[in-house]
Amino acid sequence: MAVNRFKLVFFVPRQSTQAVLSHLFTLSQPSTAVTTSAVAQTTEVLRVGRIGAYDGCAFVSPGTGQYVPLEGANPTIGKVGQPEFVEEDRVETLVTGTAEKVKELVTELKKCHPYEEPAYDPNLSLYTTTAFIVLDTDGNRVLAKYYNNKNSGSSETGGKSLSTLKDQRAYEKALWEKTKKPGGDIILYDTYLAVYRHSLDLIFYLLGPTTENELMLNSALVAFFDALSILLRNQVEKRSVLDNLDVVLLCLDETIDDGIIVETDSTAIASRVSRPRPDTTDIVINEQTIMNAYETVKARVSQRIF
């Protein structure tokens, strides 16, 4: 059973926000199963609001909701036929689990929500990507990372399969043929949406499903490129990328996590990747220091000889 990550978005009266969130968070408690060897194993079947080592994570933004209850409705707030304006919160939280468990979570949301008809976003998804690719100006692969994500453009969403190296290389070559001339920045090619950027002897690509927001894909690519420019001191070319491949990959991981766009601020990305320089202010090198080092080495050599 595939486990995926989703973003749950719903709207709730402000006075009920924490009560609803608290109930949803309790649903992510692990279930304990006993194996045939009588050894208990703890398995997370659903996670709500958990990001790494942090639990209870959510983003809450205030606003005003409005509605008009129709005949037959039983509104918690307001009267039938009269417009109602309520101070509400828009709540966003990360959900990890199988599709079936996420559906159960939505059912629980409806049960604990104070409204008769809770408003929530039925499109439970995050901004996703299919692949990140770097080609040189001859169409040769410099770096490529493909993501296996439910919403990343696989056959489940009508996208062409890029699961094998042969398929990936063929697609990359064909994509390069379409984009090798500078000037463009986005193309819809062979069931994938691709945003790209030329830089000296390299072309950077970010692929996503055709249903993805092209502005978000472009924002992620621009943020990654700008952060990389900061880290490589504006020397974004093939030799520099290969010499600093660890920095490039760290920069990519700070921008995209398992196919999900997690950051579009280049400064934030660069600050997380950059390494602090060692403090050398207390190191004093003079003639005495050199003589001490020389005497130490001389003594050790003498000990080994005699």
Short mmCIF file of C-alpha atoms in Angstrom, two decimals:
data_model
loop_
_atom_site.label_atom_id
_atom_site.label_comp_id
_atom_site.label_asym_id
_atom_site.label_seq_id
_atom_site.Cartn_x
_atom_site.Cartn_y
_atom_site.Cartn_z
CA MET A 1 0.00 0.00 0.00
CA ALA A 2 1.56 3.30 -1.14
CA VAL A 3 2.14 5.97 1.48
CA ASN A 4 2.02 9.53 0.19
CA ARG A 5 2.06 13.06 1.55
CA PHE A 6 -0.85 15.44 1.20
CA LYS A 7 -1.79 18.94 2.27
CA LEU A 8 -5.13 19.16 4.05
CA VAL A 9 -6.80 22.60 3.87
CA PHE A 10 -10.03 23.42 5.68
CA PHE A 11 -11.92 26.39 7.12
CA VAL A 12 -13.30 26.56 10.65
CA PRO A 13 -14.80 29.18 13.02
CA ARG A 14 -11.96 30.77 14.96
CA GLN A 15 -13.20 29.66 18.36
CA SER A 16 -13.15 26.01 17.23
CA THR A 17 -9.81 25.93 15.41
CA GLN A 18 -7.68 24.44 18.18
CA ALA A 19 -10.33 21.90 19.18
CA VAL A 20 -10.56 20.57 15.62
CA LEU A 21 -6.77 20.54 15.16
CA SER A 22 -6.21 18.78 18.48
CA HIS A 23 -8.64 16.03 17.48
CA LEU A 24 -6.98 15.54 14.09
CA PHE A 25 -3.51 15.41 15.65
CA THR A 26 -4.57 12.60 17.99
CA LEU A 27 -5.42 10.46 14.96
CA SER A 28 -1.72 10.20 14.02
CA GLN A 29 -0.89 8.13 17.09
CA PRO A 30 0.89 4.90 16.06
CA SER A 31 -0.86 1.57 16.17
CA THR A 32 0.88 -1.39 17.77
CA ALA A 33 0.66 -4.80 16.15
CA VAL A 34 1.94 -8.14 17.49
CA THR A 35 3.77 -10.32 14.99
CA THR A 36 3.74 -14.13 14.90
CA SER A 37 7.00 -14.10 16.87
CA ALA A 38 5.20 -12.30 19.70
CA VAL A 39 7.36 -9.20 19.20
CA ALA A 40 5.44 -5.95 19.24
CA GLN A 41 6.14 -3.61 16.35
CA THR A 42 4.99 -0.01 16.14
CA THR A 43 3.83 1.11 12.71
CA GLU A 44 2.75 4.62 11.75
CA VAL A 45 -0.38 4.22 9.64
CA LEU A 46 -1.25 7.93 9.54
CA ARG A 47 0.61 11.12 10.42
CA VAL A 48 -1.14 14.44 10.82
CA GLY A 49 0.87 17.62 11.30
CA ARG A 50 4.22 15.89 11.65
CA ILE A 51 7.33 17.28 9.95
CA GLY A 52 10.58 15.50 10.82
CA ALA A 53 11.11 15.73 14.58
CA TYR A 54 8.22 18.20 15.05
CA ASP A 55 4.62 17.32 15.78
CA GLY A 56 1.42 19.39 15.83
CA CYS A 57 2.52 21.44 12.80
CA ALA A 58 -0.06 23.60 11.03
CA PHE A 59 -0.42 27.00 9.40
CA VAL A 60 -3.42 29.05 10.50
CA SER A 61 -4.45 32.28 8.76
CA PRO A 62 -7.46 34.39 9.81
CA GLY A 63 -10.21 35.64 7.51
CA THR A 64 -13.95 36.12 7.10
CA GLY A 65 -16.23 33.39 5.84
CA GLN A 66 -19.67 34.03 4.44
CA TYR A 67 -22.68 31.92 3.45
CA VAL A 68 -26.47 31.92 3.14
CA PRO A 69 -28.22 28.87 4.69
CA LEU A 70 -30.89 27.51 2.31
CA GLU A 71 -34.21 25.90 3.14
CA GLY A 72 -33.62 22.58 4.93
CA ALA A 73 -30.25 23.58 6.32
CA ASN A 74 -29.49 23.42 10.03
CA PRO A 75 -26.76 26.07 10.45
CA THR A 76 -24.60 26.12 13.57
CA ILE A 77 -24.26 29.87 13.18
CA GLY A 78 -26.86 32.06 11.46
CA LYS A 79 -30.44 31.70 10.22
CA VAL A 80 -31.99 30.23 7.08
CA GLY A 81 -32.23 32.73 4.24
CA GLN A 82 -30.02 35.35 5.86
CA PRO A 83 -26.40 36.13 4.86
CA GLU A 84 -23.95 35.28 7.61
CA PHE A 85 -20.39 36.55 8.09
CA VAL A 86 -18.16 34.61 10.47
CA GLU A 87 -14.59 35.09 11.65
CA GLU A 88 -12.89 31.92 10.43
CA ASP A 89 -9.42 30.42 10.12
CA ARG A 90 -7.90 28.79 7.06
CA VAL A 91 -5.96 25.79 8.37
CA GLU A 92 -3.26 23.91 6.46
CA THR A 93 -1.50 20.82 7.76
CA LEU A 94 0.64 18.04 6.33
CA VAL A 95 -0.80 14.53 6.18
CA THR A 96 1.18 11.35 5.50
CA GLY A 97 -0.56 8.04 4.89
CA THR A 98 -2.34 5.84 2.41
CA ALA A 99 -5.20 7.20 0.32
CA GLU A 100 -7.64 5.15 2.38
CA LYS A 101 -6.37 6.58 5.66
CA VAL A 102 -6.55 10.11 4.31
CA LYS A 103 -10.20 9.53 3.35
CA GLU A 104 -10.84 8.36 6.90
CA LEU A 105 -9.19 11.56 8.15
CA VAL A 106 -11.59 13.67 6.06
CA THR A 107 -14.48 11.71 7.55
CA GLU A 108 -13.19 12.50 11.05
CA LEU A 109 -12.86 16.17 10.07
CA LYS A 110 -16.54 16.24 9.15
CA LYS A 111 -17.47 14.60 12.45
CA CYS A 112 -15.54 16.97 14.72
CA HIS A 113 -16.19 20.15 12.71
CA PRO A 114 -18.87 22.43 14.20
CA TYR A 115 -20.46 23.17 10.79
CA GLU A 116 -23.11 20.99 9.22
CA GLU A 117 -21.21 21.21 5.89
CA PRO A 118 -17.50 21.84 6.57
CA ALA A 119 -15.61 23.68 3.86
CA TYR A 120 -12.35 21.97 2.87
CA ASP A 121 -10.18 21.67 -0.21
CA PRO A 122 -10.94 18.29 -1.83
CA ASN A 123 -7.72 18.46 -3.86
CA LEU A 124 -5.43 16.96 -1.22
CA SER A 125 -2.08 17.58 -2.82
CA LEU A 126 1.17 19.51 -2.53
CA TYR A 127 3.09 21.21 -5.31
CA THR A 128 4.96 18.30 -6.87
CA THR A 129 7.70 17.76 -9.41
CA THR A 130 8.62 14.81 -11.59
CA ALA A 131 12.32 15.40 -12.12
CA PHE A 132 15.19 17.83 -11.82
CA ILE A 133 17.64 17.66 -14.74
CA VAL A 134 20.86 19.45 -15.67
CA LEU A 135 22.18 19.02 -19.23
CA ASP A 136 25.17 20.59 -20.90
CA THR A 137 24.92 22.50 -24.18
CA ASP A 138 25.58 19.27 -26.11
CA GLY A 139 22.63 17.51 -24.52
CA ASN A 140 24.70 15.30 -22.20
CA ARG A 141 23.44 14.61 -18.72
CA VAL A 142 25.31 16.38 -15.93
CA LEU A 143 22.84 15.65 -13.14
CA ALA A 144 19.37 14.12 -12.95
CA LYS A 145 17.05 13.25 -10.11
CA TYR A 146 13.66 11.62 -10.75
CA TYR A 147 10.99 11.49 -8.08
CA ASN A 148 8.61 8.60 -7.50
CA ASN A 149 5.55 10.49 -6.28
CA LYS A 150 1.86 9.76 -6.74
CA ASN A 151 1.17 13.21 -8.19
CA SER A 152 4.47 13.67 -10.02
CA GLY A 153 3.25 12.77 -13.48
CA SER A 154 3.41 8.98 -13.52
CA SER A 155 1.06 6.74 -15.44
CA GLU A 156 -1.52 7.22 -12.68
CA THR A 157 -1.94 10.83 -13.80
CA GLY A 158 -1.65 10.12 -17.51
CA GLY A 159 2.04 10.93 -17.80
CA LYS A 160 4.57 8.96 -19.81
CA SER A 161 6.59 6.56 -17.68
CA LEU A 162 10.18 7.62 -16.95
CA SER A 163 10.98 4.73 -14.65
CA THR A 164 13.92 3.29 -16.59
CA LEU A 165 17.27 4.86 -17.44
CA LYS A 166 16.62 4.25 -21.13
CA ASP A 167 13.32 6.15 -21.02
CA GLN A 168 14.90 8.97 -19.04
CA ARG A 169 17.84 9.40 -21.43
CA ALA A 170 15.55 9.33 -24.45
CA TYR A 171 13.26 11.96 -22.94
CA GLU A 172 16.19 14.16 -21.91
CA LYS A 173 17.67 14.07 -25.42
CA ALA A 174 14.34 14.91 -27.03
CA LEU A 175 13.70 17.69 -24.51
CA TRP A 176 17.14 19.16 -25.17
CA GLU A 177 16.42 19.24 -28.90
CA LYS A 178 13.34 21.36 -28.19
CA THR A 179 15.00 23.73 -25.72
CA LYS A 180 18.68 24.00 -26.71
CA LYS A 181 18.25 27.51 -28.09
CA PRO A 182 18.13 30.22 -25.37
CA GLY A 183 15.04 32.37 -25.19
CA GLY A 184 12.27 30.24 -23.74
CA ASP A 185 11.54 29.25 -20.17
CA ILE A 186 8.59 26.85 -20.30
CA ILE A 187 7.42 24.05 -22.59
CA LEU A 188 4.71 21.39 -22.58
CA TYR A 189 6.37 18.32 -24.04
CA ASP A 190 5.27 14.69 -24.16
CA THR A 191 2.80 14.77 -21.23
CA TYR A 192 5.11 16.79 -18.98
CA LEU A 193 5.35 20.45 -18.11
CA ALA A 194 8.97 21.63 -18.13
CA VAL A 195 10.38 24.94 -16.95
CA TYR A 196 14.03 25.55 -17.80
CA ARG A 197 16.85 28.04 -17.61
CA HIS A 198 20.09 28.47 -19.58
CA SER A 199 23.34 29.31 -17.80
CA LEU A 200 26.61 29.50 -19.78
CA ASP A 201 27.24 25.85 -20.77
CA LEU A 202 24.34 24.32 -18.79
CA ILE A 203 20.55 24.05 -18.99
CA PHE A 204 18.54 23.49 -15.81
CA TYR A 205 15.12 21.78 -16.05
CA LEU A 206 12.32 21.19 -13.57
CA LEU A 207 9.61 18.78 -14.74
CA GLY A 208 6.09 18.40 -13.39
CA PRO A 209 2.73 16.93 -14.36
CA THR A 210 0.62 18.92 -16.81
CA THR A 211 -1.85 19.66 -14.02
CA GLU A 212 0.80 21.39 -11.89
CA ASN A 213 1.03 25.15 -11.43
CA GLU A 214 3.69 26.37 -13.86
CA LEU A 215 4.29 29.51 -11.80
CA MET A 216 5.14 27.39 -8.77
CA LEU A 217 7.50 25.20 -10.78
CA ASN A 218 9.21 28.27 -12.16
CA SER A 219 9.47 29.84 -8.69
CA ALA A 220 11.16 26.70 -7.39
CA LEU A 221 13.63 26.61 -10.28
CA VAL A 222 14.45 30.31 -9.94
CA ALA A 223 14.93 29.94 -6.17
CA PHE A 224 17.26 26.97 -6.65
CA PHE A 225 19.27 28.71 -9.36
CA ASP A 226 19.61 31.94 -7.40
CA ALA A 227 20.66 30.07 -4.26
CA LEU A 228 23.22 28.11 -6.27
CA SER A 229 24.53 31.35 -7.75
CA ILE A 230 25.06 32.70 -4.24
CA LEU A 231 26.84 29.53 -3.10
CA LEU A 232 29.04 29.26 -6.23
CA ARG A 233 29.68 33.01 -6.36
CA ASN A 234 27.89 33.41 -9.70
CA GLN A 235 30.06 30.73 -11.34
CA VAL A 236 27.16 28.48 -12.41
CA GLU A 237 28.88 26.50 -15.14
CA LYS A 238 29.62 22.83 -15.78
CA ARG A 239 33.05 22.59 -14.17
CA SER A 240 31.96 24.48 -11.06
CA VAL A 241 28.82 22.34 -10.69
CA LEU A 242 30.81 19.09 -10.96
CA ASP A 243 33.47 20.34 -8.53
CA ASN A 244 30.79 21.32 -6.00
CA LEU A 245 28.30 18.54 -6.59
CA ASP A 246 27.70 18.09 -2.85
CA VAL A 247 26.63 21.73 -2.55
CA VAL A 248 24.37 21.41 -5.61
CA LEU A 249 22.62 18.34 -4.18
CA LEU A 250 22.17 19.93 -0.76
CA CYS A 251 20.72 23.00 -2.44
CA LEU A 252 18.32 20.79 -4.39
CA ASP A 253 17.24 18.90 -1.26
CA GLU A 254 16.47 22.18 0.50
CA THR A 255 14.26 23.20 -2.44
CA ILE A 256 12.56 19.90 -3.26
CA ASP A 257 11.97 17.07 -0.80
CA ASP A 258 10.94 13.75 -2.33
CA GLY A 259 9.36 15.54 -5.29
CA ILE A 260 7.53 18.11 -3.18
CA ILE A 261 8.45 21.79 -3.41
CA VAL A 262 9.26 22.89 0.13
CA GLU A 263 11.06 26.22 -0.33
CA THR A 264 11.02 29.06 -2.87
CA ASP A 265 13.18 31.59 -1.01
CA SER A 266 16.70 31.56 -2.47
CA THR A 267 18.23 33.33 0.53
CA ALA A 268 16.78 30.79 2.95
CA ILE A 269 18.02 27.89 0.80
CA ALA A 270 21.54 29.32 0.54
CA SER A 271 21.74 30.03 4.28
CA ARG A 272 20.86 26.42 5.13
CA VAL A 273 23.41 24.98 2.71
CA SER A 274 26.36 27.33 3.30
CA ARG A 275 29.03 26.03 5.63
CA PRO A 276 30.43 28.31 8.38
CA ARG A 277 34.06 29.15 7.81
CA PRO A 278 36.49 28.01 10.51
CA ASP A 279 37.56 30.72 12.93
CA THR A 280 41.30 31.33 12.44
CA THR A 281 41.53 34.58 14.38
CA ASP A 282 43.19 32.85 17.36
CA ILE A 283 45.85 31.08 15.27
CA VAL A 284 49.12 33.01 15.37
CA ILE A 285 51.96 31.86 13.10
CA ASN A 286 55.37 33.39 13.79
CA GLU A 287 59.04 32.37 13.83
CA GLN A 288 58.77 30.84 17.31
CA THR A 289 55.79 28.71 16.28
CA ILE A 290 57.67 27.39 13.26
CA MET A 291 60.78 26.59 15.35
CA ASN A 292 58.67 24.74 17.93
CA ALA A 293 57.08 22.66 15.19
CA TYR A 294 60.49 21.93 13.68
CA GLU A 295 61.95 20.80 17.03
CA THR A 296 58.94 18.52 17.65
CA VAL A 297 59.29 16.83 14.26
CA LYS A 298 63.07 16.53 14.70
CA ALA A 299 62.67 14.87 18.09
CA ARG A 300 60.12 12.32 16.79
CA VAL A 301 62.32 11.44 13.81
CA SER A 302 65.29 10.94 16.11
CA GLN A 303 63.26 8.62 18.33
CA ARG A 304 62.31 6.45 15.37
CA ILE A 305 65.91 6.27 14.07
CA PHE A 306 67.49 5.40 17.40
#
